Short mmCIF file of C-alpha atoms in Angstrom, two decimals:
data_model
loop_
_atom_site.label_atom_id
_atom_site.label_comp_id
_atom_site.label_asym_id
_atom_site.label_seq_id
_atom_site.Cartn_x
_atom_site.Cartn_y
_atom_site.Cartn_z
CA MET A 297 1.00 28.08 44.66
CA LEU A 298 0.54 25.04 45.80
CA LEU A 299 0.10 23.52 49.18
CA LEU A 300 1.70 20.15 49.45
CA THR A 301 1.44 17.60 51.71
CA CYS A 302 5.14 15.94 52.44
CA PRO A 303 3.89 12.79 54.30
CA TRP A 304 7.00 13.19 56.93
CA CYS A 305 6.85 16.96 57.47
CA GLY A 306 2.74 17.76 56.85
CA PRO A 307 1.75 20.62 54.96
CA ARG A 308 4.15 23.00 53.37
CA ASP A 309 4.08 25.86 50.39
CA GLU A 310 5.27 24.25 46.87
CA THR A 311 8.88 26.66 47.40
CA GLU A 312 9.85 24.16 49.68
CA TYR A 313 9.82 20.78 47.55
CA HIS A 314 11.67 20.62 43.54
CA TYR A 315 9.67 18.81 41.10
CA GLY A 316 10.52 15.53 39.66
CA GLY A 317 8.77 14.94 36.44
CA GLN A 318 5.96 11.85 36.20
CA ALA A 319 6.66 8.89 38.40
CA HIS A 320 6.45 5.30 38.10
CA VAL A 321 8.89 5.03 34.94
CA ALA A 322 10.74 2.28 35.71
CA TYR A 323 14.69 1.73 34.08
CA PRO A 324 14.51 -0.92 31.65
CA ALA A 325 14.98 -4.21 32.80
CA ASN A 326 17.52 -5.26 29.85
CA PRO A 327 19.34 -1.56 29.46
CA ALA A 328 22.47 -2.70 26.80
CA GLU A 329 19.14 -4.50 24.82
CA LEU A 330 17.46 -0.96 24.33
CA SER A 331 17.31 0.84 20.30
CA ASP A 332 18.05 4.07 20.19
CA GLU A 333 14.63 5.02 19.96
CA GLU A 334 13.33 2.63 22.95
CA TRP A 335 16.11 4.38 25.18
CA ALA A 336 14.97 8.22 23.79
CA GLU A 337 11.67 7.07 24.64
CA TYR A 338 12.65 6.36 27.89
CA LEU A 339 14.26 9.19 28.68
CA PHE A 340 11.68 11.87 26.83
CA PHE A 341 8.92 10.64 26.16
CA ARG A 342 6.12 11.18 29.02
CA ASP A 343 2.45 11.52 29.25
CA ASN A 344 0.75 14.78 29.36
CA PRO A 345 -2.95 14.04 31.08
CA LYS A 346 -5.63 16.75 30.91
CA GLY A 347 -6.77 15.23 34.61
CA PRO A 348 -4.84 13.24 37.11
CA PHE A 349 -1.68 12.54 37.12
CA ALA A 350 0.99 10.84 38.95
CA GLU A 351 4.62 13.06 39.20
CA ARG A 352 7.53 13.14 41.70
CA TRP A 353 8.43 15.28 44.38
CA VAL A 354 11.25 16.05 46.74
CA HIS A 355 10.57 18.23 49.77
CA SER A 356 14.43 20.30 49.51
CA THR A 357 14.59 22.51 51.59
CA GLY A 358 12.82 20.32 54.48
CA CYS A 359 13.43 16.20 55.24
CA ARG A 360 14.55 16.07 51.67
CA ARG A 361 12.72 12.96 50.76
CA TRP A 362 11.40 11.94 47.37
CA PHE A 363 7.46 11.40 47.08
CA ASN A 364 4.14 11.31 44.61
CA VAL A 365 1.82 12.68 44.45
CA VAL A 366 -1.50 12.22 42.05
CA ARG A 367 -2.26 15.85 40.93
CA ASP A 368 -5.19 17.17 38.61
CA THR A 369 -3.00 19.18 36.35
CA VAL A 370 -6.90 20.67 34.96
CA THR A 371 -7.72 21.94 38.77
CA TYR A 372 -4.18 21.61 40.72
CA GLU A 373 -5.49 19.78 42.91
CA VAL A 374 -3.74 17.17 45.27
CA LEU A 375 -5.77 13.70 45.34
CA ALA A 376 -2.65 11.75 46.91
CA VAL A 377 0.39 11.62 48.63
CA TYR A 378 2.29 7.92 48.76
CA GLY A 379 5.59 6.76 49.74
CA PRO A 380 7.88 6.42 46.34
CA HIS A 381 7.53 2.97 46.27
CA ASP A 382 4.34 2.80 46.96
CA PRO A 383 1.98 1.87 43.46
CA ARG A 384 -0.59 4.57 42.65
CA PRO A 385 -3.16 4.28 44.40
CA GLU A 386 -7.19 4.04 43.55
CA LEU A 387 -8.61 6.65 43.23
CA ALA A 388 -12.09 6.94 44.67
CA ALA A 389 -14.91 6.89 41.08
CA GLY A 390 -16.74 9.74 39.79
CA ASP A 391 -13.95 12.17 38.35
CA PRO A 392 -16.13 14.39 35.87
CA ARG A 393 -13.48 13.37 32.92
CA MET B 107 49.53 23.67 72.12
CA ALA B 108 48.77 26.94 71.22
CA ASP B 109 45.28 27.31 71.10
CA LEU B 110 43.82 27.71 67.74
CA ALA B 111 40.15 28.39 69.08
CA ILE B 112 41.27 32.59 69.39
CA LEU B 113 42.37 32.62 65.81
CA ARG B 114 38.77 31.47 64.01
CA GLU B 115 36.45 34.23 63.85
CA SER B 116 32.79 33.53 63.23
CA PRO B 117 31.07 34.14 59.99
CA LEU B 118 28.99 36.87 61.46
CA VAL B 119 32.03 38.47 63.00
CA HIS B 120 31.66 41.78 60.67
CA LEU B 121 28.05 42.17 61.47
CA HIS B 122 28.97 42.06 65.43
CA GLU B 123 28.58 45.64 65.43
CA ARG B 124 25.66 46.37 63.74
CA MET B 125 23.64 43.35 65.64
CA ARG B 126 24.18 45.02 68.89
CA ALA B 127 22.97 48.25 68.20
CA GLY B 128 19.43 47.43 68.55
CA HIS B 129 19.86 45.43 71.60
CA ASP B 130 17.24 47.59 74.02
CA ARG B 131 14.32 47.25 71.12
CA PRO B 132 11.48 44.49 71.20
CA VAL B 133 13.63 42.62 68.85
CA ALA B 134 17.28 41.72 68.50
CA LEU B 135 19.60 39.86 66.98
CA ARG B 136 22.98 38.02 67.99
CA GLU B 137 25.13 35.68 66.55
CA THR B 138 26.13 32.60 69.08
CA ALA B 139 29.16 30.97 66.87
CA PHE B 140 30.91 27.91 67.18
CA LEU B 141 28.09 24.99 69.09
CA THR B 142 29.22 21.75 68.37
CA MET B 143 27.07 20.30 65.97
CA ALA B 144 27.00 16.54 64.43
CA SER B 145 25.19 15.24 61.98
CA VAL B 146 23.64 11.90 62.74
CA ARG B 147 21.83 9.33 60.50
CA VAL B 148 20.56 5.67 61.35
CA ARG B 149 18.25 3.67 60.48
CA PRO B 150 14.98 4.83 63.44
CA GLY B 151 13.85 2.81 65.97
CA SER B 152 17.02 0.19 65.80
CA ALA B 153 19.19 -0.65 68.51
CA ALA B 154 21.55 1.73 67.48
CA ALA B 155 19.53 5.01 67.41
CA ARG B 156 18.28 3.46 71.21
CA ARG B 157 22.10 3.75 72.11
CA ILE B 158 22.40 6.87 70.07
CA GLY B 159 19.24 7.87 72.43
CA GLU B 160 21.34 7.21 75.91
CA VAL B 161 23.69 8.92 75.39
CA LEU B 162 22.02 12.11 74.61
CA GLY B 163 19.90 11.41 77.77
CA GLY B 164 16.87 10.63 75.56
CA PRO B 165 15.56 9.08 72.51
CA LEU B 166 15.30 11.06 69.03
CA PRO B 167 12.98 12.46 68.27
CA THR B 168 10.82 10.30 66.05
CA ALA B 169 8.35 13.71 64.10
CA CYS B 170 8.74 16.88 62.15
CA GLY B 171 9.33 19.77 64.23
CA GLU B 172 10.73 17.55 67.85
CA THR B 173 13.51 18.00 69.23
CA THR B 174 14.99 16.00 72.27
CA ALA B 175 17.13 18.31 75.29
CA ALA B 176 19.31 17.04 77.78
CA GLY B 177 22.71 18.53 79.18
CA GLY B 178 23.40 21.00 77.48
CA ARG B 179 22.52 19.01 73.98
CA THR B 180 19.52 19.31 71.78
CA ALA B 181 18.88 16.57 69.46
CA LEU B 182 16.98 18.15 66.05
CA TRP B 183 14.31 15.92 63.78
CA LEU B 184 15.77 16.96 60.15
CA GLY B 185 14.52 13.84 58.20
CA PRO B 186 12.89 10.14 59.31
CA ASP B 187 16.47 9.20 59.72
CA GLU B 188 18.40 12.40 59.99
CA TRP B 189 19.00 14.40 63.14
CA LEU B 190 21.26 17.28 64.47
CA VAL B 191 23.32 17.54 67.26
CA VAL B 192 24.14 20.95 68.28
CA SER B 193 25.13 20.85 71.86
CA SER B 194 27.40 23.69 74.05
CA ALA B 195 28.59 21.25 76.45
CA ASP B 196 31.05 19.67 74.69
CA GLU B 197 34.11 19.70 72.02
CA PRO B 198 32.92 18.56 68.53
CA ALA B 199 35.75 15.64 68.89
CA ALA B 200 34.46 14.20 71.70
CA LEU B 201 30.98 14.16 70.37
CA THR B 202 31.87 12.49 67.87
CA ALA B 203 33.72 10.08 69.50
CA ALA B 204 30.97 9.03 72.05
CA LEU B 205 28.04 8.78 69.02
CA HIS B 206 30.54 6.75 67.25
CA GLU B 207 30.76 4.39 70.31
CA ALA B 208 27.34 4.07 70.00
CA LEU B 209 26.79 3.60 66.84
CA GLY B 210 29.40 0.99 66.85
CA GLY B 211 29.48 -0.87 63.58
CA ASP B 212 25.85 -0.53 62.90
CA PRO B 213 24.45 1.32 59.28
CA GLY B 214 24.61 4.92 60.21
CA SER B 215 26.78 8.16 60.42
CA ILE B 216 28.18 10.28 62.66
CA VAL B 217 29.77 13.68 61.63
CA ASP B 218 30.72 16.64 63.16
CA VAL B 219 28.92 19.44 60.89
CA SER B 220 30.06 22.53 63.34
CA ALA B 221 31.44 24.50 60.94
CA ASN B 222 28.46 23.88 58.55
CA ARG B 223 26.29 26.32 59.97
CA THR B 224 26.08 29.12 62.44
CA VAL B 225 23.15 29.70 65.09
CA LEU B 226 21.44 33.37 65.20
CA GLU B 227 20.01 33.74 67.78
CA LEU B 228 16.96 36.66 67.48
CA SER B 229 14.86 37.45 70.11
CA GLY B 230 12.11 40.02 71.70
CA ALA B 231 8.63 40.12 71.69
CA ARG B 232 8.77 41.23 67.32
CA ALA B 233 10.52 38.61 66.61
CA ARG B 234 7.82 36.27 65.68
CA ALA B 235 6.47 39.69 63.60
CA VAL B 236 10.73 39.63 61.94
CA LEU B 237 10.12 36.54 60.84
CA GLU B 238 6.94 36.19 59.60
CA LYS B 239 7.54 38.38 56.88
CA GLY B 240 9.54 35.62 54.88
CA CYS B 241 9.02 32.04 56.98
CA PRO B 242 6.36 29.98 55.31
CA VAL B 243 5.12 28.33 58.40
CA ASP B 244 2.71 28.93 60.83
CA LEU B 245 4.36 30.31 63.19
CA HIS B 246 1.49 31.04 65.66
CA PRO B 247 1.48 29.74 69.02
CA ARG B 248 -1.43 27.43 68.52
CA ARG B 249 0.81 25.21 66.02
CA PHE B 250 4.85 26.53 66.77
CA THR B 251 6.12 26.64 70.78
CA PRO B 252 8.99 26.71 72.23
CA GLY B 253 11.18 23.39 71.86
CA ARG B 254 9.88 22.94 67.68
CA ALA B 255 12.67 22.80 65.15
CA VAL B 256 12.05 22.40 61.54
CA THR B 257 13.72 22.91 58.26
CA THR B 258 12.03 25.91 55.82
CA THR B 259 13.58 29.23 54.98
CA VAL B 260 13.86 32.47 55.76
CA GLY B 261 13.34 34.85 53.01
CA PRO B 262 14.90 32.69 50.24
CA VAL B 263 17.44 31.31 52.72
CA PRO B 264 17.02 27.50 53.68
CA VAL B 265 17.80 27.39 57.47
CA VAL B 266 16.76 25.29 60.78
CA LEU B 267 14.45 27.25 62.39
CA TRP B 268 14.71 26.04 66.28
CA GLN B 269 11.72 28.14 68.94
CA THR B 270 13.89 28.42 72.54
CA ALA B 271 11.56 30.43 74.45
CA ALA B 272 8.60 32.16 74.10
CA THR B 273 9.88 34.65 72.08
CA ALA B 274 12.91 33.65 71.69
CA TYR B 275 14.34 32.38 67.55
CA ARG B 276 17.06 30.21 66.97
CA LEU B 277 18.25 30.20 63.01
CA LEU B 278 21.17 27.84 61.76
CA PRO B 279 21.80 28.96 58.20
CA ARG B 280 24.79 27.34 56.27
CA SER B 281 27.98 29.70 57.01
CA SER B 282 27.62 30.89 53.56
CA PHE B 283 24.46 32.49 53.54
CA ALA B 284 24.26 33.97 57.25
CA ASP B 285 25.22 37.19 55.99
CA TYR B 286 23.24 37.09 53.87
CA LEU B 287 20.32 36.10 56.29
CA ALA B 288 21.58 38.93 58.98
CA ARG B 289 21.15 41.48 56.93
CA TRP B 290 18.11 39.79 55.72
CA LEU B 291 16.82 40.75 59.05
CA LEU B 292 18.46 43.55 59.58
CA ASP B 293 16.49 44.73 57.05
CA ALA B 294 13.26 43.33 58.47
CA MET B 295 14.14 44.43 61.65
CA ALA B 296 14.86 48.01 61.03
CA GLU B 297 10.86 48.74 61.65
CA TYR B 298 11.02 48.27 65.53
CA THR B 299 14.61 48.87 65.92
CA ALA B 300 14.59 52.58 64.44
CA PRO B 301 15.31 54.88 66.94
CA GLY B 302 11.57 56.89 67.64
CA GLU B 303 9.85 53.79 67.76
CA PRO B 304 8.59 52.53 70.63
#
């Protein structure tokens, strides 16, 4: 089980959270002008990296707040936890992948 | 006017007898129904939050786990801009009216949520051992002490878990989950409350 550190509540078990998919997927600036293909890309197409991945989590049984996590999809190591509106933090170099 | 309060039934009235059965054992469970509760949402650190703190007799807690108690009222931290006020001293309408007046016209909300949750009191030397069967929070006294309250799960049920004394906890489940939680706790307590156990 993952141990995630909620920015407001501190470390809690994964079972207290819900997953929200990839972070930093911006809503289209002009949604009315999107083609079907662009809509599909916005709605359904997500990165699937092997390594660090920025994703959204919500502390649903705790403070009910959303936040972002950078998690390594290979090792499940949590590399960073930050606010929902913050930019993705630069992680230290030296990642073996 | 007829007193409607005598007609109401607590969510766990059908389990009171089973809960009473083990009252002299190392762990006991009872329901404290019909406490007054109000949900408070206001921007932390704002003038309105300060005014609400004055009404409650102490500033609203600012971090997860903290509570402030004064005059029979306790404010529990639920989120960075959300608190639950639990009172044994006020009628719901009086409490929400006082908090509304403190909020004034500022952004925020005060809602009477007295019927939203019921209160289970788990107490006794084995109370922590019972909770530790199904609660992911570290309840050891080095981390969790009287006066702390967190939102978490006990078994599968989301609750506000509030330690009121060295061996006494209050669990605040939603009323509709209270039956399941009470039966879960009675089951978890069975090894300590069975006849013949020390």
